[in-house]
Coordinates of N, CA and C in Angstrom, one line a residue:
M208 N 40.5 20.5 -11.7 CA 41.9 20.2 -11.7 C 42.5 21.6 -11.3
C209 N 43.6 21.2 -10.7 CA 44.5 22.2 -10.1 C 45.2 23.1 -11.6
R210 N 45.6 24.3 -11.3 CA 46.2 25.3 -12.4 C 47.5 24.9 -12.6
R211 N 48.0 24.3 -11.4 CA 49.6 23.9 -11.5 C 50.0 22.6 -12.3
V212 N 48.9 21.7 -12.8 CA 49.0 20.6 -13.2 C 49.8 20.7 -14.5
P213 N 50.0 21.7 -15.5 CA 50.8 21.6 -16.6 C 52.2 21.5 -15.9
V214 N 52.5 22.6 -15.0 CA 54.1 22.5 -14.4 C 54.1 21.2 -13.8
L215 N 53.3 20.3 -13.4 CA 53.5 19.1 -12.9 C 53.8 18.2 -13.9
F216 N 53.4 18.4 -15.2 CA 53.4 17.5 -16.2 C 55.1 17.6 -16.9
L217 N 55.3 18.9 -16.9 CA 56.5 19.4 -17.4 C 57.8 19.0 -16.4
T218 N 57.6 18.9 -15.0 CA 58.7 18.6 -14.3 C 58.6 17.1 -13.7
V219 N 57.7 16.4 -13.8 CA 57.5 14.9 -13.4 C 57.6 13.8 -14.6
A220 N 57.2 14.0 -15.7 CA 56.9 13.3 -16.9 C 58.4 13.0 -17.2
P221 N 59.3 14.0 -17.6 CA 60.5 13.8 -17.9 C 61.5 12.7 -17.1
F222 N 61.5 13.1 -15.8 CA 62.0 12.6 -14.8 C 61.8 10.9 -14.7
I223 N 60.3 10.6 -14.8 CA 60.0 9.4 -14.7 C 60.3 8.8 -16.0
S224 N 60.3 9.3 -17.1 CA 60.5 8.7 -18.6 C 62.0 8.3 -18.4
F225 N 62.9 9.1 -17.7 CA 64.1 8.8 -17.7 C 64.5 7.5 -16.9
I226 N 64.3 7.8 -15.9 CA 64.2 6.6 -14.8 C 63.8 5.1 -15.2
S227 N 62.6 5.4 -16.0 CA 61.9 4.0 -16.7 C 62.7 3.5 -18.0
I228 N 63.3 4.3 -18.5 CA 64.1 4.0 -19.7 C 65.3 3.2 -19.5
T229 N 65.8 4.1 -18.1 CA 67.3 3.5 -17.8 C 67.2 2.1 -17.2
C230 N 66.1 2.0 -16.4 CA 65.8 0.6 -15.4 C 65.5 -0.5 -16.5
N231 N 64.6 -0.1 -17.5 CA 64.2 -1.2 -18.3 C 65.2 -1.5 -19.3
Q232 N 66.1 -0.8 -19.7 CA 67.1 -1.2 -20.7 C 68.1 -2.0 -19.9
I233 N 68.5 -1.5 -18.8 CA 69.5 -2.2 -18.0 C 69.0 -3.9 -17.6
G234 N 67.6 -3.9 -17.3 CA 66.9 -4.9 -16.7 C 66.9 -6.1 -18.2
M235 N 66.6 -5.5 -19.3 CA 66.4 -6.3 -20.5 C 67.7 -6.6 -21.2
E236 N 68.8 -6.0 -20.8 CA 70.2 -5.8 -21.6 C 71.0 -7.0 -20.4
M237 N 70.5 -7.0 -19.4 CA 71.1 -8.1 -18.3 C 70.4 -9.3 -18.4
G238 N 69.2 -9.3 -19.0 CA 68.3 -10.5 -19.2 C 67.5 -10.8 -18.2
F239 N 67.2 -10.1 -17.2 CA 66.2 -10.2 -16.2 C 64.9 -10.6 -16.4
W240 N 64.4 -9.7 -17.5 CA 63.2 -9.7 -18.2 C 63.1 -9.5 -19.7
T241 N 62.3 -10.1 -20.2 CA 61.9 -9.9 -21.6 C 60.6 -9.5 -21.8
L242 N 60.4 -8.5 -22.7 CA 59.1 -7.9 -23.2 C 58.6 -8.4 -24.4
Y243 N 57.3 -8.7 -24.7 CA 56.8 -9.1 -26.1 C 55.9 -8.1 -26.3
P244 N 55.8 -8.1 -27.6 CA 56.5 -8.6 -28.8 C 57.9 -8.0 -28.8
Q245 N 58.9 -8.8 -29.4 CA 60.2 -8.2 -29.5 C 60.3 -7.4 -30.9
T246 N 61.3 -6.5 -30.6 CA 61.7 -5.5 -31.9 C 63.0 -5.8 -32.1
Y247 N 63.6 -5.3 -33.2 CA 65.0 -5.2 -33.6 C 65.6 -4.3 -32.7
L248 N 65.3 -3.3 -32.5 CA 66.0 -2.2 -31.6 C 65.4 -2.5 -30.1
L249 N 66.2 -3.0 -29.2 CA 65.9 -3.2 -27.7 C 65.0 -1.9 -26.9
I250 N 65.3 -0.8 -27.3 CA 64.6 0.4 -26.8 C 63.2 0.3 -27.1
L251 N 62.8 0.1 -28.4 CA 61.4 0.0 -28.8 C 60.5 -1.3 -28.0
N252 N 61.1 -2.1 -27.4 CA 60.2 -3.0 -26.7 C 59.4 -2.2 -25.5
S253 N 59.9 -1.4 -25.1 CA 59.6 -0.8 -23.7 C 59.0 0.7 -23.8
I254 N 58.9 1.2 -25.1 CA 58.7 2.6 -25.4 C 57.2 2.9 -24.9
N255 N 56.2 2.1 -25.0 CA 54.8 2.5 -24.4 C 55.0 2.4 -22.8
I256 N 55.8 1.4 -22.3 CA 56.0 1.6 -20.9 C 56.8 2.7 -20.4
D257 N 57.5 3.0 -21.1 CA 58.7 4.2 -20.7 C 58.1 5.7 -20.8
L258 N 57.4 5.7 -22.1 CA 56.7 7.0 -22.3 C 55.4 7.3 -22.2
G259 N 54.8 6.4 -21.6 CA 53.2 6.5 -21.3 C 52.7 5.9 -20.2
F260 N 52.9 4.6 -19.9 CA 52.4 4.2 -18.5 C 53.1 4.6 -17.2
N261 N 54.3 4.5 -17.2 CA 55.2 5.0 -16.0 C 55.0 6.3 -15.6
P262 N 55.2 7.4 -16.9 CA 54.9 8.8 -16.5 C 53.5 9.3 -16.1
A263 N 52.6 8.5 -16.6 CA 51.3 8.8 -16.2 C 50.8 8.1 -14.7
S264 N 51.5 7.2 -14.3 CA 51.3 6.6 -13.0 C 52.2 7.5 -12.0
G265 N 53.4 8.1 -12.6 CA 54.4 9.1 -11.7 C 53.2 10.1 -11.4
L266 N 52.4 11.0 -12.4 CA 51.7 12.0 -12.5 C 50.7 11.9 -11.6
I267 N 50.0 10.6 -11.5 CA 48.8 10.6 -10.6 C 49.2 10.4 -9.3
F268 N 50.4 9.6 -9.2 CA 51.1 9.6 -7.7 C 51.3 10.9 -7.1
T269 N 51.9 11.7 -8.0 CA 52.4 13.1 -7.3 C 51.1 13.9 -7.2
Y270 N 50.2 13.9 -8.0 CA 49.0 14.6 -8.0 C 48.1 14.3 -6.7
M271 N 48.0 13.2 -6.4 CA 47.5 12.6 -5.3 C 47.9 13.0 -4.0
I272 N 49.0 13.0 -3.8 CA 50.2 13.5 -2.5 C 50.4 14.7 -2.4
Y273 N 50.6 15.5 -3.3 CA 51.0 16.9 -3.2 C 49.7 17.8 -3.7
F274 N 48.8 17.4 -4.4 CA 47.6 18.4 -4.9 C 46.6 18.1 -4.1
R275 N 46.1 16.9 -4.2 CA 44.8 16.3 -3.3 C 44.9 16.2 -2.0
K276 N 46.2 16.1 -1.4 CA 46.8 16.1 0.0 C 46.1 14.7 0.6
W277 N 46.2 13.7 0.0 CA 45.9 12.4 0.5 C 47.0 12.0 1.3
R278 N 46.5 11.1 2.1 CA 47.8 10.4 3.3 C 48.7 9.6 2.4
R279 N 49.9 10.2 2.7 CA 51.1 9.5 1.9 C 51.1 8.0 1.9
W280 N 50.9 7.3 3.1 CA 50.7 5.9 3.1 C 50.0 5.1 2.2
I281 N 48.7 5.7 2.2 CA 47.8 5.2 1.5 C 47.9 5.4 0.0
V282 N 48.3 6.5 -0.5 CA 49.0 6.6 -1.6 C 50.0 5.5 -2.3
Y283 N 50.9 5.1 -1.3 CA 52.0 4.6 -1.7 C 51.6 3.2 -1.7
L284 N 50.6 2.9 -0.8 CA 50.1 1.3 -0.8 C 49.2 0.9 -2.1
G285 N 48.3 2.1 -2.4 CA 47.5 1.8 -3.5 C 48.4 1.8 -4.6
F286 N 49.4 2.4 -5.0 CA 50.2 2.5 -6.0 C 51.0 1.3 -6.1
I287 N 51.7 0.9 -5.2 CA 52.4 -0.4 -5.1 C 51.5 -1.7 -5.4
L288 N 50.3 -1.8 -5.1 CA 49.5 -2.6 -5.2 C 49.0 -2.5 -6.7
F289 N 48.9 -1.2 -7.2 CA 48.3 -1.2 -8.7 C 49.6 -1.5 -9.5
L290 N 50.8 -1.1 -9.3 CA 51.7 -1.2 -10.4 C 52.3 -3.0 -10.5
N291 N 52.2 -3.5 -9.1 CA 52.3 -5.0 -9.1 C 51.2 -5.6 -9.5
G292 N 50.1 -5.2 -9.6 CA 49.1 -5.8 -10.2 C 49.0 -5.9 -11.6
A293 N 49.3 -4.8 -12.3 CA 49.7 -4.6 -13.8 C 50.5 -5.4 -14.3
E294 N 51.6 -5.4 -13.2 CA 52.8 -6.3 -13.8 C 52.6 -7.8 -13.8
M295 N 52.0 -8.3 -12.9 CA 51.1 -9.5 -12.5 C 50.2 -10.1 -13.9
T296 N 49.2 -8.8 -14.2 CA 48.5 -9.1 -15.5 C 49.4 -9.4 -16.7
A297 N 50.6 -8.5 -17.0 CA 51.1 -8.4 -17.9 C 51.9 -10.0 -18.1
L298 N 52.4 -10.6 -16.8 CA 52.9 -12.0 -16.8 C 52.0 -13.0 -17.1
F299 N 50.7 -12.6 -16.8 CA 49.6 -13.5 -17.0 C 49.2 -14.0 -18.4
F300 N 49.5 -12.6 -19.0 CA 49.3 -12.7 -20.5 C 50.5 -12.7 -21.5
D301 N 51.4 -13.2 -20.9 CA 52.8 -13.5 -21.4 C 53.4 -12.3 -22.2
K302 N 53.1 -11.1 -21.5 CA 53.8 -9.9 -22.2 C 55.1 -9.6 -21.6
V303 N 55.3 -10.2 -20.4 CA 56.8 -10.3 -19.9 C 57.0 -11.5 -19.2
T304 N 58.5 -12.0 -19.4 CA 58.9 -13.1 -18.8 C 60.2 -12.8 -18.0
Y305 N 60.2 -13.3 -17.0 CA 61.3 -13.2 -16.0 C 62.2 -14.4 -15.9
N306 N 63.5 -14.0 -16.3 CA 64.6 -14.8 -16.4 C 65.7 -14.5 -15.4
H307 N 66.8 -15.4 -14.9 CA 67.7 -15.4 -14.4 C 67.5 -15.3 -12.8
G308 N 66.4 -15.8 -12.1 CA 66.1 -15.4 -10.9 C 65.1 -14.4 -10.6
W309 N 64.7 -13.5 -11.6 CA 64.0 -12.3 -11.1 C 62.6 -13.0 -10.8
N310 N 61.9 -12.2 -9.8 CA 60.5 -12.7 -9.4 C 59.8 -11.3 -9.4
M311 N 58.5 -11.6 -8.8 CA 57.5 -10.7 -8.5 C 58.0 -9.9 -7.2
S312 N 59.0 -10.4 -6.1 CA 59.5 -10.0 -5.1 C 60.3 -8.9 -5.4
Y313 N 61.3 -9.1 -6.3 CA 62.2 -8.1 -6.9 C 61.4 -7.0 -7.6
T314 N 60.2 -7.3 -8.3 CA 59.8 -6.1 -9.0 C 59.1 -5.3 -7.9
F315 N 58.6 -6.0 -6.8 CA 57.9 -5.1 -6.0 C 58.9 -4.2 -4.9
I316 N 60.1 -4.9 -4.8 CA 61.2 -4.0 -4.1 C 61.4 -2.8 -5.0
T317 N 61.7 -2.9 -6.3 CA 62.1 -2.2 -7.3 C 60.9 -1.0 -7.4
Y318 N 59.6 -1.3 -7.2 CA 58.7 -0.4 -7.2 C 58.7 0.6 -6.1
V319 N 58.8 0.0 -5.0 CA 58.9 0.7 -3.8 C 60.3 1.7 -3.6
I320 N 61.1 1.2 -4.3 CA 62.3 2.2 -4.0 C 62.0 3.2 -5.1
G321 N 61.7 2.9 -6.2 CA 61.4 3.9 -7.5 C 60.3 5.0 -6.9
L322 N 59.2 4.4 -6.2 CA 58.3 5.5 -5.7 C 58.8 6.6 -4.3
I323 N 59.8 5.8 -3.9 CA 60.5 6.8 -2.6 C 61.5 7.6 -3.3
I324 N 62.3 7.1 -4.2 CA 63.1 7.9 -5.0 C 62.5 9.2 -5.7
F325 N 61.2 8.9 -6.4 CA 60.7 9.9 -6.9 C 59.9 10.8 -6.1
D326 N 59.4 10.2 -4.9 CA 58.7 11.3 -4.1 C 60.1 12.0 -3.2
F327 N 60.9 11.7 -3.2 CA 62.3 12.6 -2.6 C 62.6 13.6 -3.7
Y328 N 62.4 13.2 -5.0 CA 62.8 14.1 -6.2 C 61.8 15.4 -6.1
F329 N 60.5 14.8 -6.0 CA 59.9 15.9 -5.9 C 59.6 16.9 -5.0
T330 N 59.8 16.2 -3.8 CA 60.1 17.1 -2.3 C 61.2 18.0 -2.7
L331 N 62.2 17.6 -3.2 CA 63.3 18.7 -3.4 C 63.0 19.6 -4.5
L332 N 62.5 19.2 -5.6 CA 61.9 20.2 -6.5 C 61.1 21.2 -6.1
K333 N 60.2 20.9 -5.2 CA 59.1 21.6 -4.6 C 59.8 22.8 -3.5
K334 N 60.7 22.2 -2.8 CA 61.6 23.4 -2.2 C 62.2 24.2 -3.1
L335 N 62.5 23.8 -4.1 CA 63.4 24.7 -4.8 C 62.6 25.6 -5.5
I336 N 61.3 25.2 -6.0 CA 60.5 26.1 -6.7 C 60.2 27.2 -5.5
H337 N 59.8 26.7 -4.3 CA 59.3 27.7 -3.3 C 60.6 28.7 -3.0
R338 N 61.6 28.2 -3.2 CA 62.9 28.9 -2.7 C 62.9 30.1 -3.8
F339 N 62.7 29.8 -5.0 CA 62.7 30.8 -6.2 C 61.6 30.9 -6.7
P340 N 60.6 31.8 -6.2 CA 59.3 31.9 -6.8 C 59.1 32.6 -7.8
Y341 N 58.5 32.4 -8.8 CA 58.2 33.0 -9.8 C 56.7 33.7 -9.9
N342 N 56.4 34.9 -9.6 CA 55.1 35.2 -9.5 C 54.9 36.2 -10.9
Y343 N 54.3 35.6 -11.7 CA 54.1 36.4 -13.1 C 53.1 37.3 -13.1
N344 N 52.2 37.6 -12.2 CA 51.1 38.4 -12.0 C 52.0 39.6 -11.3
H345 N 53.0 39.5 -10.4 CA 53.8 40.5 -10.0 C 54.4 41.3 -10.9
Y346 N 55.1 40.6 -11.8 CA 55.7 41.0 -12.8 C 54.7 41.8 -14.1
L347 N 53.7 41.3 -14.3 CA 52.6 42.1 -15.1 C 52.2 43.3 -14.4
E348 N 52.1 43.5 -13.0 CA 51.7 44.6 -12.3 C 52.8 45.7 -12.6
I349 N 54.1 45.2 -12.3 CA 55.2 46.0 -12.5 C 55.1 46.9 -13.8
E350 N 55.1 46.0 -14.9 CA 55.2 46.3 -16.3 C 54.0 47.2 -16.8
S351 N 53.0 46.7 -16.3 CA 51.7 47.8 -16.5 C 51.7 49.2 -15.9
S352 N 52.4 49.1 -14.7 CA 52.4 50.4 -13.9 C 53.7 51.1 -14.7
T353 N 54.7 50.5 -15.2 CA 55.9 51.1 -15.8 C 55.2 51.8 -17.1
N354 N 54.6 51.0 -17.7 CA 54.0 51.7 -19.1 C 53.2 52.6 -18.9
L355 N 52.4 52.6 -18.0 CA 51.3 53.7 -17.8 C 52.1 55.0 -17.3
Y356 N 53.2 54.7 -16.6 CA 54.1 56.1 -16.1 C 54.9 56.5 -17.2
L357 N 55.2 55.7 -18.2 CA 55.9 56.1 -19.3 C 55.0 57.2 -20.2
K358 N 53.8 56.4 -20.4 CA 52.7 56.9 -21.3 C 52.4 58.3 -20.8
T359 N 52.1 58.4 -19.4 CA 51.9 59.8 -19.1 C 53.2 60.9 -19.3
Q360 N 54.4 60.4 -19.0 CA 55.5 61.0 -19.1 C 55.5 61.6 -20.5
F361 N 55.4 60.8 -21.7 CA 55.5 60.9 -22.9 C 54.3 62.2 -23.5
R362 N 53.1 61.7 -22.9 CA 52.1 62.8 -22.9 C 52.4 64.1 -22.5
Y363 N 52.9 64.3 -21.5 CA 53.1 65.5 -20.9 C 54.3 66.3 -21.5
D364 N 55.4 65.5 -21.8 CA 56.6 66.2 -22.6 C 56.5 66.6 -24.0
R365 N 55.4 66.1 -24.6 CA 55.3 66.2 -26.0 C 55.2 67.9 -26.3
P366 N 55.7 68.5 -27.4 CA 55.5 69.7 -27.7 C 54.0 70.0 -27.9
K367 N 53.4 71.2 -27.8 CA 52.1 71.3 -28.0 C 51.9 71.7 -29.5
S368 N 51.2 71.2 -30.5 CA 50.9 71.4 -31.6 C 50.0 72.6 -31.8
C369 N 50.0 73.5 -32.9 CA 49.1 74.6 -33.1 C 47.7 74.2 -33.4

């Protein structure tokens, strides 16, 4: 694995969770879909999807494009098919039902738009990170050389004891 994957997790997972919670709550509140099993609090119906499945999918999507350097169109096609396949599986097992004219075509369009927005977000984030680089090793070298300089200064400035 790449050493930058923890940074990927800290930057990608919160954004995907936020988008997922927002979209799922709007869709469930407007009655476009219903997730089962139902709970008293509407936000708890989709908690596994919002904080688990969608962020994990977003992390793997980003890892494949930006760190493994796979062709973008292959990753898009694979993830759109995977996400729609997971949605069809949930429909087959009656874990989700569509209402008010919502169907798999709208779900397909939603996933395509979501992946494009997410890819745009990470592209901007990557440009921002490269614009303000934080080279931790550089600061360690400066700190260690400063400490070495200070230690030599104090050693020579001390009065000699008898």
